[in-house]
Amino acid sequence: MSVRQANRFGFGINQSRQINYDTSDRKVRDYVTLREPSFRLCFACGGCSATCTAGEHISFNLRRMITLIRRGEIDLLRDEVTRCMLCGKCMLVCPRGVNTRNVVAMTAEAIRKLDRNEL
Amino acid sequence: MSSEIFVWPFNLGLYFILIYSVVRSTVWFRNLSRPDKLRLQRGFFGIPFMQSIKEIFMESLLHRRIFKKNFVLGYMHMSLAFGWFLLIVFGTIEADFFGEKHLNPPSHAIFFRAFNPDHGAVGLARAYTHLMDFLLAFILSGLLLAVIKRFIPSMMGMKKTTKHTWSDRTALLSLWLIFPSRLLAESFTCGTYGSGGFLTGNLGAALASFLPAAEIAPWFWWLYSLALGTFFFLLPVTRYFHIPIELLLIFMRNSGITTGDKSSSYTEVQTHACSSCGVCIGVCQMSYAAGINDIQSAYFIKGLRSDRDIAAITANCLMCGRCEEACPVGIELGPMRLIERRQGERPDTAKRFLERYSLTGRRSTIERESTQSYGYLVREEAESADVLFFAGCMTHLTPSVISAMKKIMESAGVRYRFMDEQGGVCCGRPLMLAGRDREARELINHNSDIIWKSGARILVTSCPICYKIFRESYYLEARVMHHSEFINLLIEEGSLRLGYLHRKVVYHDPCELGRGSGIYEEPRAVISYVAELQAVPEEGTMSLCCGGSLGNLTLSSGKRALIAADAARSLTMSSPDELITACPLCKKTFGQATGTRVSDIAELVAAALPKPVKKSRGRPARVTTKSLNHG
Amino acid sequence: MKGASKHVIVAGGGVAGMEAAGSLAEMGYRVTLIEKGQDPGGHLLQWHALFPDRRPAEEVRGYLRKRLNHENISVITSTVVEKIRHHGHDVIVNLSGGTEERADAVIVATGFDLFDAHRKEEYGYGIYDNVITAAELEEMFSMGKVAKADGTLPSRVGFVHCVGSRDEKVSNNHCSKVCCVTAVKQAIEVRKMLPACEVFCFYMDMRMYGPYYEELYRESQEVHNINYIRGKVSEASVNISNRLVIKVEDTLAGRPLKMEVDLMVLMVGMEMSKQGAGLAVASGLETGVNRFLETGDHHYGNNVSRMKGVFYAGTCTAPMNITDTISHARAAVTETVRYLNGR
């Protein structure tokens, strides 16, 4: 039974909460990795999101963003990626030398292209 | 002989380039903004015009700036430009004076010898022929250097030169052919008629002794004409277009036109005024310290000219400003790159092609979408203060700078408020460097609001990046000061009692403070007041970038480290006790790159404070009132 | 006694050097131990108790001291080995002070330096009074009092893991291995000393690689109520009430977290010692990208240098705990004896 059918029968089943790694779309990941290879280096320590000025005010979390991009879950990021001020503090904190500012810039670009079917 | 058909390649080329230049200039002029048009018109009938003539003579003909940097290179440029100029001037006089009639077409001067093969046998005319020969020899000596430079750049002290396109190569070949073919054409003609000066006469006689000079001469006159014609025809699509365009640039600049923040006729003129000389490559730290050799300003400008997709080149630059400082043509390379960063995506190829040859000199772009939004920022309640201290994002990662500033201000009795003690909002400069002015404006408005409401009369910042944007893009009543300026003011006013530290130190000018904002003296005055300041190899306007610059979005941390290590090596050559800088980012970057202790200027001053630090809260803020009465 | 006349110099009198000297002497070799400090013992001298069982460090110190107490061993203190070179069948060692010593073999046991916490400026070491290193906390344990700079007792202590380790920004990509378990051990000790004090560990990964380490971690939660927050601390500052404020992301909650603490303990990692690095440069001994001495083979030649007659013991080759250091020193002795017998 598909999700839609289930909804029709009133089970109220929403779309699966699982990350389906086999069907998820990792074009954004590939786009960002190609243009900013240091994207691969993140080991999710959270230093960037700890120091982040924007993250204090609103949901903007580069560490989570990178993880979600890697999993192909980009829907959540569409708004979030626009909140970065590019101040570069995260870059000075990152213990892996990820070029964080360019990761943000490339992610924003990739999502824009994705939405225009250009990716 | 005036109807000789061989002059026509030259004539066609010359008329083409003249008409092209007039049309192109007209279009550029039409596309100038109204104020710039007025500036140019005013400039044309005033002192700027005289300045321009002088500058053209000194720079475009004598190449004084190149001379200063590299004598041989300067001689090469001078002999070609000034020599050719004199050859044309004296040739025209010769043709007017000795020719059949006055006001000849240009070809008469250029091919004078072909039309007057037996001229100049005696007297003044003979002396004049020697002079013309001398000028030709002068040019040929420069040409020889040019050929050497092309094939063995290192012999001319050039580390790097730019790569040539096919059109450049063809134009270069025709340019190279012009003078040897003239030499041979004149020599063969002189050899036939027994005329000519010390060069053409002797060479002609020698050649005629074993060759049929009379038959060969026309061939070289043809070659000479063809070389000139080809060069003129190709000129607009090659780097050599810079020769006439530079003159236009000089007029525009002296009239007070600046690059601004949008693409305009002036940016177009600057684009075409670049000679691809490669000086920018030689001074670029990304080239000599990090081995990146395809993004320098010469390549950037070349990309603009050929209208390729240069987004990657545009982004990959530290924006340190060294190339702009070194550019012999005086192109505003930083603003040019920023304009390009502001561009949205480019129109498709076909449209670009049409635009390129439409002579409008304008390139259209798809407007960049606003990519960021900061509606989430909460307006803060502002407390009033005389002095507002804004540490800056980066400074929060160098707490020793903050604690030093606190000590200094407390010691001087400054009534200040720490604006971003609990973390503030970015100043907007990094966004601007990334070409996102609209988004930066949101942050500027947010911060301006707080600054205005505080009623502060001095805004002090510890970060040169913030400093630059506060000064240039914020509309504030408060006087903006970098902490080095502020400390200097405190010292000058006698508010700060300081001891002397027996340390040998060197000072590194942060890009945004030095070249970016012209602050060189105050930090040096402060340092010299408390310690022994030593000189470093490249300082002031040509100081090095630490490599950490926010101006570059794409440079990897590994490459940055190479640049930092190289700059640190140069700065610490005299083995100082301490490397002083005035920027948290430089401090962080150098901290990883050298074993020498790296400190901010505020830390150095704090170390010179008398101990223990006197608590002086609540004292009136003498500094602020005094300084503002005459500020 | 085949090796009675053979002479081995051991450079460095820490755990590895003392164990190597003791083993060689026991086998009948003549040993000269060169120690840069006033007494042998190395970093262990500053330690109060050891993981994973929190036994007093004095017990291990006692064992090692006894090892040195052998007629075949002579100890030269306040002296540094500056250069090693091979000459014929001998190894010649240059000592600080200009003297030379001849030996049949040399064991390099120059150990490690603790990471200089000043280099991680954003943590405020040397700027804020109540930011201390793990070694300084250990001294407090030895003195029997854990207190803030003003002498008052802390009500909340934060341990920051990976200070100077796994951090490209300080040119140390390696893991120092022992800091995680040290933090757990010290966290427990703080709780035992100050039962009213809350203790937090800020970690990136908990690397409990040794026997009974994971059990200690479990005990810290079960018995001592230690709190663990997964996130790298980005910076610290002080607030108006002069308390330290730590900025971190609680990566498991996915949100930035701010916390006031009274005492912040930096778990400084291990680096190649400056003295060892100088020796390597002067003697032409190879070092790896992590700047520790590069061994002949990572699997089966882990005590062997590329210079004949020169062997490595302990943390001059990589970060390791005391157990592994002692084993490594014994292995170095085996390699040395094999070399001397085969010569």
PDB file of C-alpha atoms in Angstrom, chain C residues 98-261:
ATOM      1  CA  GLY C  98      80.351  19.553  24.806  1.00  0.00           C
ATOM      2  CA  THR C  99      81.270  16.030  25.929  1.00  0.00           C
ATOM      3  CA  GLU C 100      81.100  12.922  23.764  1.00  0.00           C
ATOM      4  CA  GLU C 101      80.139   9.411  24.795  1.00  0.00           C
ATOM      5  CA  ARG C 102      80.809   6.231  22.900  1.00  0.00           C
ATOM      6  CA  ALA C 103      78.373   3.339  22.916  1.00  0.00           C
ATOM      7  CA  ASP C 104      77.617   0.125  21.092  1.00  0.00           C
ATOM      8  CA  ALA C 105      73.988   1.126  20.686  1.00  0.00           C
ATOM      9  CA  VAL C 106      71.645   3.954  21.587  1.00  0.00           C
ATOM     10  CA  ILE C 107      68.015   3.870  22.592  1.00  0.00           C
ATOM     11  CA  VAL C 108      66.221   7.144  21.947  1.00  0.00           C
ATOM     12  CA  ALA C 109      63.510   7.708  24.544  1.00  0.00           C
ATOM     13  CA  THR C 110      63.095  11.458  24.408  1.00  0.00           C
ATOM     14  CA  GLY C 111      59.345  11.294  24.977  1.00  0.00           C
ATOM     15  CA  PHE C 112      56.766  13.964  24.295  1.00  0.00           C
ATOM     16  CA  ASP C 113      55.909  17.559  25.168  1.00  0.00           C
ATOM     17  CA  LEU C 114      52.462  18.541  26.293  1.00  0.00           C
ATOM     18  CA  PHE C 115      50.759  20.839  23.806  1.00  0.00           C
ATOM     19  CA  ASP C 116      51.258  24.504  24.748  1.00  0.00           C
ATOM     20  CA  ALA C 117      47.711  25.653  25.449  1.00  0.00           C
ATOM     21  CA  HIS C 118      48.572  29.283  24.685  1.00  0.00           C
ATOM     22  CA  ARG C 119      48.532  28.287  21.040  1.00  0.00           C
ATOM     23  CA  LYS C 120      44.805  27.672  21.203  1.00  0.00           C
ATOM     24  CA  GLU C 121      44.109  31.285  22.066  1.00  0.00           C
ATOM     25  CA  GLU C 122      40.329  31.084  21.747  1.00  0.00           C
ATOM     26  CA  TYR C 123      40.250  28.933  24.880  1.00  0.00           C
ATOM     27  CA  GLY C 124      41.775  31.778  26.878  1.00  0.00           C
ATOM     28  CA  TYR C 125      44.643  29.932  28.542  1.00  0.00           C
ATOM     29  CA  GLY C 126      46.948  32.534  30.038  1.00  0.00           C
ATOM     30  CA  ILE C 127      44.223  35.153  29.606  1.00  0.00           C
ATOM     31  CA  TYR C 128      41.535  33.946  31.976  1.00  0.00           C
ATOM     32  CA  ASP C 129      42.559  32.811  35.438  1.00  0.00           C
ATOM     33  CA  ASN C 130      40.391  29.736  35.625  1.00  0.00           C
ATOM     34  CA  VAL C 131      41.470  28.056  32.439  1.00  0.00           C
ATOM     35  CA  ILE C 132      43.964  25.327  33.329  1.00  0.00           C
ATOM     36  CA  THR C 133      45.531  22.305  31.683  1.00  0.00           C
ATOM     37  CA  ALA C 134      45.053  18.663  32.642  1.00  0.00           C
ATOM     38  CA  ALA C 135      48.610  18.642  34.023  1.00  0.00           C
ATOM     39  CA  GLU C 136      47.832  21.598  36.280  1.00  0.00           C
ATOM     40  CA  LEU C 137      44.689  19.858  37.536  1.00  0.00           C
ATOM     41  CA  GLU C 138      46.807  16.809  38.329  1.00  0.00           C
ATOM     42  CA  GLU C 139      49.063  19.016  40.439  1.00  0.00           C
ATOM     43  CA  MET C 140      45.967  20.242  42.271  1.00  0.00           C
ATOM     44  CA  PHE C 141      45.075  16.616  42.980  1.00  0.00           C
ATOM     45  CA  SER C 142      48.561  16.066  44.356  1.00  0.00           C
ATOM     46  CA  MET C 143      48.142  19.075  46.629  1.00  0.00           C
ATOM     47  CA  GLY C 144      44.759  17.768  47.676  1.00  0.00           C
ATOM     48  CA  LYS C 145      42.754  20.813  46.675  1.00  0.00           C
ATOM     49  CA  VAL C 146      40.878  21.667  43.504  1.00  0.00           C
ATOM     50  CA  ALA C 147      40.086  25.348  43.587  1.00  0.00           C
ATOM     51  CA  LYS C 148      39.647  28.404  41.427  1.00  0.00           C
ATOM     52  CA  ALA C 149      42.351  31.046  41.147  1.00  0.00           C
ATOM     53  CA  ASP C 150      40.799  33.031  43.976  1.00  0.00           C
ATOM     54  CA  GLY C 151      40.866  29.974  46.227  1.00  0.00           C
ATOM     55  CA  THR C 152      37.121  29.328  46.217  1.00  0.00           C
ATOM     56  CA  LEU C 153      35.695  25.970  45.227  1.00  0.00           C
ATOM     57  CA  PRO C 154      34.245  25.508  41.768  1.00  0.00           C
ATOM     58  CA  SER C 155      30.633  24.492  41.472  1.00  0.00           C
ATOM     59  CA  ARG C 156      30.940  23.523  37.819  1.00  0.00           C
ATOM     60  CA  VAL C 157      33.965  22.198  35.953  1.00  0.00           C
ATOM     61  CA  GLY C 158      34.237  21.666  32.195  1.00  0.00           C
ATOM     62  CA  PHE C 159      36.761  19.380  30.518  1.00  0.00           C
ATOM     63  CA  VAL C 160      37.628  20.291  26.947  1.00  0.00           C
ATOM     64  CA  HIS C 161      38.901  17.314  24.960  1.00  0.00           C
ATOM     65  CA  CYS C 162      41.250  17.374  21.988  1.00  0.00           C
ATOM     66  CA  VAL C 163      43.126  20.588  22.807  1.00  0.00           C
ATOM     67  CA  GLY C 164      46.018  20.542  20.376  1.00  0.00           C
ATOM     68  CA  SER C 165      45.061  17.151  19.009  1.00  0.00           C
ATOM     69  CA  ARG C 166      43.064  16.350  15.872  1.00  0.00           C
ATOM     70  CA  ASP C 167      43.319  19.989  14.946  1.00  0.00           C
ATOM     71  CA  GLU C 168      44.699  21.187  11.652  1.00  0.00           C
ATOM     72  CA  LYS C 169      44.783  24.739  13.011  1.00  0.00           C
ATOM     73  CA  VAL C 170      47.704  23.847  15.293  1.00  0.00           C
ATOM     74  CA  SER C 171      49.294  21.502  12.745  1.00  0.00           C
ATOM     75  CA  ASN C 172      48.415  18.407  14.770  1.00  0.00           C
ATOM     76  CA  ASN C 173      46.196  16.057  12.850  1.00  0.00           C
ATOM     77  CA  HIS C 174      46.975  13.116  15.114  1.00  0.00           C
ATOM     78  CA  CYS C 175      44.997  11.816  18.088  1.00  0.00           C
ATOM     79  CA  SER C 176      46.910  11.844  21.378  1.00  0.00           C
ATOM     80  CA  LYS C 177      45.067   8.702  22.507  1.00  0.00           C
ATOM     81  CA  VAL C 178      45.300   9.163  26.266  1.00  0.00           C
ATOM     82  CA  CYS C 179      43.433  12.448  26.806  1.00  0.00           C
ATOM     83  CA  CYS C 180      39.909  11.007  26.571  1.00  0.00           C
ATOM     84  CA  VAL C 181      40.482   8.493  29.314  1.00  0.00           C
ATOM     85  CA  THR C 182      42.487  11.008  31.333  1.00  0.00           C
ATOM     86  CA  ALA C 183      39.509  13.378  31.216  1.00  0.00           C
ATOM     87  CA  VAL C 184      37.191  10.631  32.440  1.00  0.00           C
ATOM     88  CA  LYS C 185      39.597   9.767  35.237  1.00  0.00           C
ATOM     89  CA  GLN C 186      40.034  13.391  36.260  1.00  0.00           C
ATOM     90  CA  ALA C 187      36.296  14.074  36.025  1.00  0.00           C
ATOM     91  CA  ILE C 188      35.688  11.262  38.488  1.00  0.00           C
ATOM     92  CA  GLU C 189      38.383  12.587  40.799  1.00  0.00           C
ATOM     93  CA  VAL C 190      36.880  16.073  40.779  1.00  0.00           C
ATOM     94  CA  ARG C 191      33.490  14.619  41.664  1.00  0.00           C
ATOM     95  CA  LYS C 192      35.007  12.569  44.445  1.00  0.00           C
ATOM     96  CA  MET C 193      36.794  15.583  45.870  1.00  0.00           C
ATOM     97  CA  LEU C 194      33.905  17.982  45.388  1.00  0.00           C
ATOM     98  CA  PRO C 195      30.678  16.012  45.514  1.00  0.00           C
ATOM     99  CA  ALA C 196      28.602  19.165  45.012  1.00  0.00           C
ATOM    100  CA  CYS C 197      30.437  20.093  41.828  1.00  0.00           C
ATOM    101  CA  GLU C 198      28.885  19.419  38.412  1.00  0.00           C
ATOM    102  CA  VAL C 199      31.278  18.040  35.828  1.00  0.00           C
ATOM    103  CA  PHE C 200      30.942  18.216  32.052  1.00  0.00           C
ATOM    104  CA  CYS C 201      33.139  16.702  29.357  1.00  0.00           C
ATOM    105  CA  PHE C 202      33.069  18.291  25.912  1.00  0.00           C
ATOM    106  CA  TYR C 203      34.273  15.696  23.448  1.00  0.00           C
ATOM    107  CA  MET C 204      34.326  15.021  19.729  1.00  0.00           C
ATOM    108  CA  ASP C 205      34.630  11.229  20.031  1.00  0.00           C
ATOM    109  CA  MET C 206      35.195   9.173  23.171  1.00  0.00           C
ATOM    110  CA  ARG C 207      38.164   6.980  22.329  1.00  0.00           C
ATOM    111  CA  MET C 208      38.173   4.337  25.053  1.00  0.00           C
ATOM    112  CA  TYR C 209      40.644   2.032  23.355  1.00  0.00           C
ATOM    113  CA  GLY C 210      42.337   0.248  26.263  1.00  0.00           C
ATOM    114  CA  PRO C 211      41.326  -2.455  28.699  1.00  0.00           C
ATOM    115  CA  TYR C 212      38.930  -1.166  31.352  1.00  0.00           C
ATOM    116  CA  TYR C 213      38.719   2.262  29.721  1.00  0.00           C
ATOM    117  CA  GLU C 214      35.170   1.797  28.483  1.00  0.00           C
ATOM    118  CA  GLU C 215      34.306   0.427  31.899  1.00  0.00           C
ATOM    119  CA  LEU C 216      35.716   3.568  33.488  1.00  0.00           C
ATOM    120  CA  TYR C 217      33.586   5.657  31.138  1.00  0.00           C
ATOM    121  CA  ARG C 218      30.550   3.630  32.133  1.00  0.00           C
ATOM    122  CA  GLU C 219      31.379   4.016  35.822  1.00  0.00           C
ATOM    123  CA  SER C 220      31.736   7.767  35.380  1.00  0.00           C
ATOM    124  CA  GLN C 221      28.156   7.944  34.223  1.00  0.00           C
ATOM    125  CA  GLU C 222      26.693   5.294  36.484  1.00  0.00           C
ATOM    126  CA  VAL C 223      28.411   6.187  39.737  1.00  0.00           C
ATOM    127  CA  HIS C 224      29.767   9.696  39.382  1.00  0.00           C
ATOM    128  CA  ASN C 225      27.130  11.351  37.264  1.00  0.00           C
ATOM    129  CA  ILE C 226      29.570  12.945  34.829  1.00  0.00           C
ATOM    130  CA  ASN C 227      27.829  14.768  31.948  1.00  0.00           C
ATOM    131  CA  TYR C 228      29.010  14.342  28.395  1.00  0.00           C
ATOM    132  CA  ILE C 229      28.297  16.823  25.642  1.00  0.00           C
ATOM    133  CA  ARG C 230      29.348  15.933  22.144  1.00  0.00           C
ATOM    134  CA  GLY C 231      30.774  19.018  20.519  1.00  0.00           C
ATOM    135  CA  LYS C 232      34.035  20.844  20.025  1.00  0.00           C
ATOM    136  CA  VAL C 233      34.285  23.955  22.175  1.00  0.00           C
ATOM    137  CA  SER C 234      34.843  26.870  19.821  1.00  0.00           C
ATOM    138  CA  GLU C 235      35.745  29.577  22.307  1.00  0.00           C
ATOM    139  CA  ALA C 236      35.537  30.779  25.876  1.00  0.00           C
ATOM    140  CA  SER C 237      35.001  34.221  27.339  1.00  0.00           C
ATOM    141  CA  VAL C 238      34.284  35.688  30.749  1.00  0.00           C
ATOM    142  CA  ASN C 239      31.036  37.370  31.748  1.00  0.00           C
ATOM    143  CA  ILE C 240      30.397  40.233  34.135  1.00  0.00           C
ATOM    144  CA  SER C 241      30.365  37.931  37.173  1.00  0.00           C
ATOM    145  CA  ASN C 242      33.799  36.744  36.051  1.00  0.00           C
ATOM    146  CA  ARG C 243      32.623  33.254  35.219  1.00  0.00           C
ATOM    147  CA  LEU C 244      33.877  31.494  32.164  1.00  0.00           C
ATOM    148  CA  VAL C 245      31.399  31.093  29.343  1.00  0.00           C
ATOM    149  CA  ILE C 246      31.923  28.138  27.047  1.00  0.00           C
ATOM    150  CA  LYS C 247      30.542  28.129  23.522  1.00  0.00           C
ATOM    151  CA  VAL C 248      29.889  24.733  22.011  1.00  0.00           C
ATOM    152  CA  GLU C 249      27.369  22.990  19.854  1.00  0.00           C
ATOM    153  CA  ASP C 250      25.487  20.180  21.479  1.00  0.00           C
ATOM    154  CA  THR C 251      25.748  18.231  18.258  1.00  0.00           C
ATOM    155  CA  LEU C 252      23.436  15.505  19.457  1.00  0.00           C
ATOM    156  CA  ALA C 253      20.714  18.010  20.237  1.00  0.00           C
ATOM    157  CA  GLY C 254      21.676  19.902  17.092  1.00  0.00           C
ATOM    158  CA  ARG C 255      21.728  23.283  18.771  1.00  0.00           C
ATOM    159  CA  PRO C 256      24.390  25.711  19.950  1.00  0.00           C
ATOM    160  CA  LEU C 257      24.909  25.657  23.695  1.00  0.00           C
ATOM    161  CA  LYS C 258      26.309  28.234  26.067  1.00  0.00           C
ATOM    162  CA  MET C 259      27.434  27.267  29.550  1.00  0.00           C
ATOM    163  CA  GLU C 260      28.964  29.034  32.504  1.00  0.00           C
ATOM    164  CA  VAL C 261      31.712  27.140  34.303  1.00  0.00           C
TER     165      VAL C 261
END
